[in-house]
Structures are given as C-alpha cells and as structure tokens.
Amino acid sequence: MLNFILCDDDEKFLEVMKNDIRKFMMNYNTSYNIYSFDCYDHDFNGITTADIGYKVYFLDIRTGNASGIDAARLIREKVEDWNSLIVIVTAYDEYRYTALTNRLFLLDFISKCGGIDDKILSVLKIIMKHYDTREKCLTYEYNYMLHKIEFRKIVYIEKEQESKRSIVYTTYGTFKVPKSIVELEKTLDKRFLKVHRGFLVNLNMVRTFDVKSNVIYFSNGMKLDAVARNHKKELMEKCHCC
C-alpha cells in the first residue's frame, strides 16, 4: 500500500497537494491512501511509527509548532525509518542548504513559489519510479487495482480452504490474494519456507520454533501451529532459532 503523508499549516496548499496527488494517481491502478496534518503533533508522530505500508512524506519546513527538518530527523533517527521517502515543502529557499547538511536522505524539495502543480507532478513521477523499483514485493490485482506487499512485511501465507485464493498475514493487516499458494511460492524468494502444504512462513520473521508444541512464534507476536512432520527438520535448520 502506498501512503502519502502530508503536513502543512496552509490549508489551501494542503488541498492543492491532495488534489494533485489524486489526479496523478488516476493514471495508475495502484492502491493508495492520503493522510493530512496541519502540524507536527501527537497524531503525526503516531503515524510515523504506524505499520501501514510504504510511506511518502511531504513535510512543510516550517509550521506554527515545529520544523519539517525536525520531523524528518524524528522519522530517520528516532523511528529509524530509512525506507520512506521524504520531500520537504518550503517557501524559504534559504533553508535548502540547512536541510541538505542534516544528512536525512531527502528525496527532493518543492518550493511554494510559482508553478506548484508542475513541481508536485515532477516529484510524484520520481516517487512512482522509486515505488516500482523498491524492495521485492508480492504483486497482485484485485478489483481492478494493483496491490503490492513487501516481502519483508509478510509474516506467513495460508491457503484459503476450498478456494484458489491465499490469505497473506502481514505486520500491518491480513489480505486475501486471488492466487493459489502454489502460484505465490513461485514468485517468493528464499526467505520463505513451506512448512505445510497449506502454509508458507517468512523465516526472517520467525523468532522461535517450539518443537514439542509444534508452534512457530513470530517476532511481531503472531504464532502458527501448522508445521507438518516432514518439514520440521528443514525449519529447524533454516530458522536457527530453536
């Protein structure tokens, strides 16, 4: 899921950005959300740690209560999120150098001074290139929309009973994918292991495997008790967590 997170205390400009994003995304059959804030408050801080999928931030460099640079520093250094894209929005070009010297790996700057729609469009094109070429993803189409789930966010996959669909359990939600577990297995990489004819697990998410109770405990608190006898040995060898 592609998530646009906007923070700007100029209400009119915030609406311009939201409308430009909506118009731009009409050209793509990609699912997305837009979250907007008018200051860097508790709610904004909450979404920086929320596990909702791929994030793109548009941060006003100066609001009434805080700086977009400080918000970017929070995202990178405190939350330790180095995967999300950050765009700084400013009417003060003199802050550009200050932002760059903070080594916050900013994607771009958008100036509020003239031709704003073209600038937003240009940045959105760059964002989509990053989104399409980022970490490996499970990609599928549902209701004429393209959905992507990063491999690193998948905990395990289950075959839906009496169906050709699969249920994908991630760190931020559960999704029904219109593909069989056999089809999905062919598209996944070596981090995924079949532990049962109806289950695939992400080895990177396995915290421990209790052999006696036959339960896999995952690092996000989930668990699974569906390991087939003939897959136990391979699981113990590959997860190195027993």
mmCIF file of N, CA and C in Angstrom, residues 61 67-69 72-73 88 90 92-106 108-109:
data_model
loop_
_atom_site.group_PDB
_atom_site.id
_atom_site.type_symbol
_atom_site.label_atom_id
_atom_site.label_comp_id
_atom_site.label_asym_id
_atom_site.label_seq_id
_atom_site.Cartn_x
_atom_site.Cartn_y
_atom_site.Cartn_z
ATOM 1 N N ILE A 61 8.462 22.829 5.780
ATOM 2 C CA ILE A 61 9.697 23.080 6.527
ATOM 3 C C ILE A 61 9.450 23.911 7.782
ATOM 4 N N SER A 67 9.387 22.245 13.044
ATOM 5 C CA SER A 67 10.060 22.277 11.749
ATOM 6 C C SER A 67 9.959 20.928 11.037
ATOM 7 N N GLY A 68 9.815 20.979 9.714
ATOM 8 C CA GLY A 68 9.814 19.759 8.920
ATOM 9 C C GLY A 68 11.145 19.035 8.980
ATOM 10 N N ILE A 69 12.214 19.779 9.193
ATOM 11 C CA ILE A 69 13.534 19.157 9.340
ATOM 12 C C ILE A 69 13.575 18.328 10.615
ATOM 13 N N ALA A 72 11.616 15.229 9.955
ATOM 14 C CA ALA A 72 12.405 14.293 9.150
ATOM 15 C C ALA A 72 13.452 13.596 10.008
ATOM 16 N N ARG A 73 14.050 14.356 10.938
ATOM 17 C CA ARG A 73 15.034 13.759 11.847
ATOM 18 C C ARG A 73 14.377 12.716 12.741
ATOM 19 N N ILE A 88 10.633 17.786 1.220
ATOM 20 C CA ILE A 88 10.466 18.994 2.010
ATOM 21 C C ILE A 88 9.753 20.053 1.168
ATOM 22 N N THR A 90 8.678 24.038 0.988
ATOM 23 C CA THR A 90 9.121 25.280 1.612
ATOM 24 C C THR A 90 8.859 26.502 0.745
ATOM 25 N N TYR A 92 10.784 29.023 1.717
ATOM 26 C CA TYR A 92 12.034 29.665 2.119
ATOM 27 C C TYR A 92 13.220 28.889 1.541
ATOM 28 N N ASP A 93 13.672 29.295 0.379
ATOM 29 C CA ASP A 93 14.760 28.566 -0.278
ATOM 30 C C ASP A 93 16.048 28.592 0.517
ATOM 31 N N GLU A 94 16.195 29.564 1.428
ATOM 32 C CA GLU A 94 17.427 29.645 2.200
ATOM 33 C C GLU A 94 17.587 28.453 3.151
ATOM 34 N N TYR A 95 16.489 27.714 3.396
ATOM 35 C CA TYR A 95 16.568 26.551 4.268
ATOM 36 C C TYR A 95 17.048 25.285 3.545
ATOM 37 N N ARG A 96 17.144 25.381 2.229
ATOM 38 C CA ARG A 96 17.536 24.195 1.446
ATOM 39 C C ARG A 96 18.892 23.664 1.891
ATOM 40 N N TYR A 97 19.871 24.554 2.027
ATOM 41 C CA TYR A 97 21.212 24.118 2.415
ATOM 42 C C TYR A 97 21.200 23.494 3.811
ATOM 43 N N THR A 98 20.443 24.116 4.731
ATOM 44 C CA THR A 98 20.346 23.576 6.095
ATOM 45 C C THR A 98 19.794 22.163 6.080
ATOM 46 N N ALA A 99 18.771 21.948 5.257
ATOM 47 C CA ALA A 99 18.160 20.622 5.179
ATOM 48 C C ALA A 99 19.137 19.599 4.616
ATOM 49 N N LEU A 100 19.860 19.969 3.593
ATOM 50 C CA LEU A 100 20.790 19.033 2.959
ATOM 51 C C LEU A 100 21.931 18.648 3.891
ATOM 52 N N THR A 101 22.395 19.583 4.690
ATOM 53 C CA THR A 101 23.536 19.290 5.567
ATOM 54 C C THR A 101 23.160 18.410 6.751
ATOM 55 N N ASN A 102 21.872 18.139 6.941
ATOM 56 C CA ASN A 102 21.442 17.276 8.046
ATOM 57 C C ASN A 102 21.547 15.794 7.702
ATOM 58 N N ARG A 103 21.876 15.468 6.469
ATOM 59 C CA ARG A 103 22.069 14.072 6.047
ATOM 60 C C ARG A 103 20.855 13.201 6.375
ATOM 61 N N LEU A 104 19.705 13.684 5.986
ATOM 62 C CA LEU A 104 18.462 12.977 6.272
ATOM 63 C C LEU A 104 17.939 12.225 5.057
ATOM 64 N N PHE A 105 18.737 12.155 4.000
ATOM 65 C CA PHE A 105 18.382 11.430 2.781
ATOM 66 C C PHE A 105 17.007 11.867 2.264
ATOM 67 N N LEU A 106 16.906 13.168 1.994
ATOM 68 C CA LEU A 106 15.667 13.733 1.480
ATOM 69 C C LEU A 106 15.576 13.470 -0.019
ATOM 70 N N ASP A 108 13.574 15.209 -2.300
ATOM 71 C CA ASP A 108 13.508 16.429 -3.113
ATOM 72 C C ASP A 108 12.943 17.578 -2.285
ATOM 73 N N PHE A 109 12.926 18.759 -2.913
ATOM 74 C CA PHE A 109 12.324 19.948 -2.331
ATOM 75 C C PHE A 109 11.252 20.465 -3.272
#
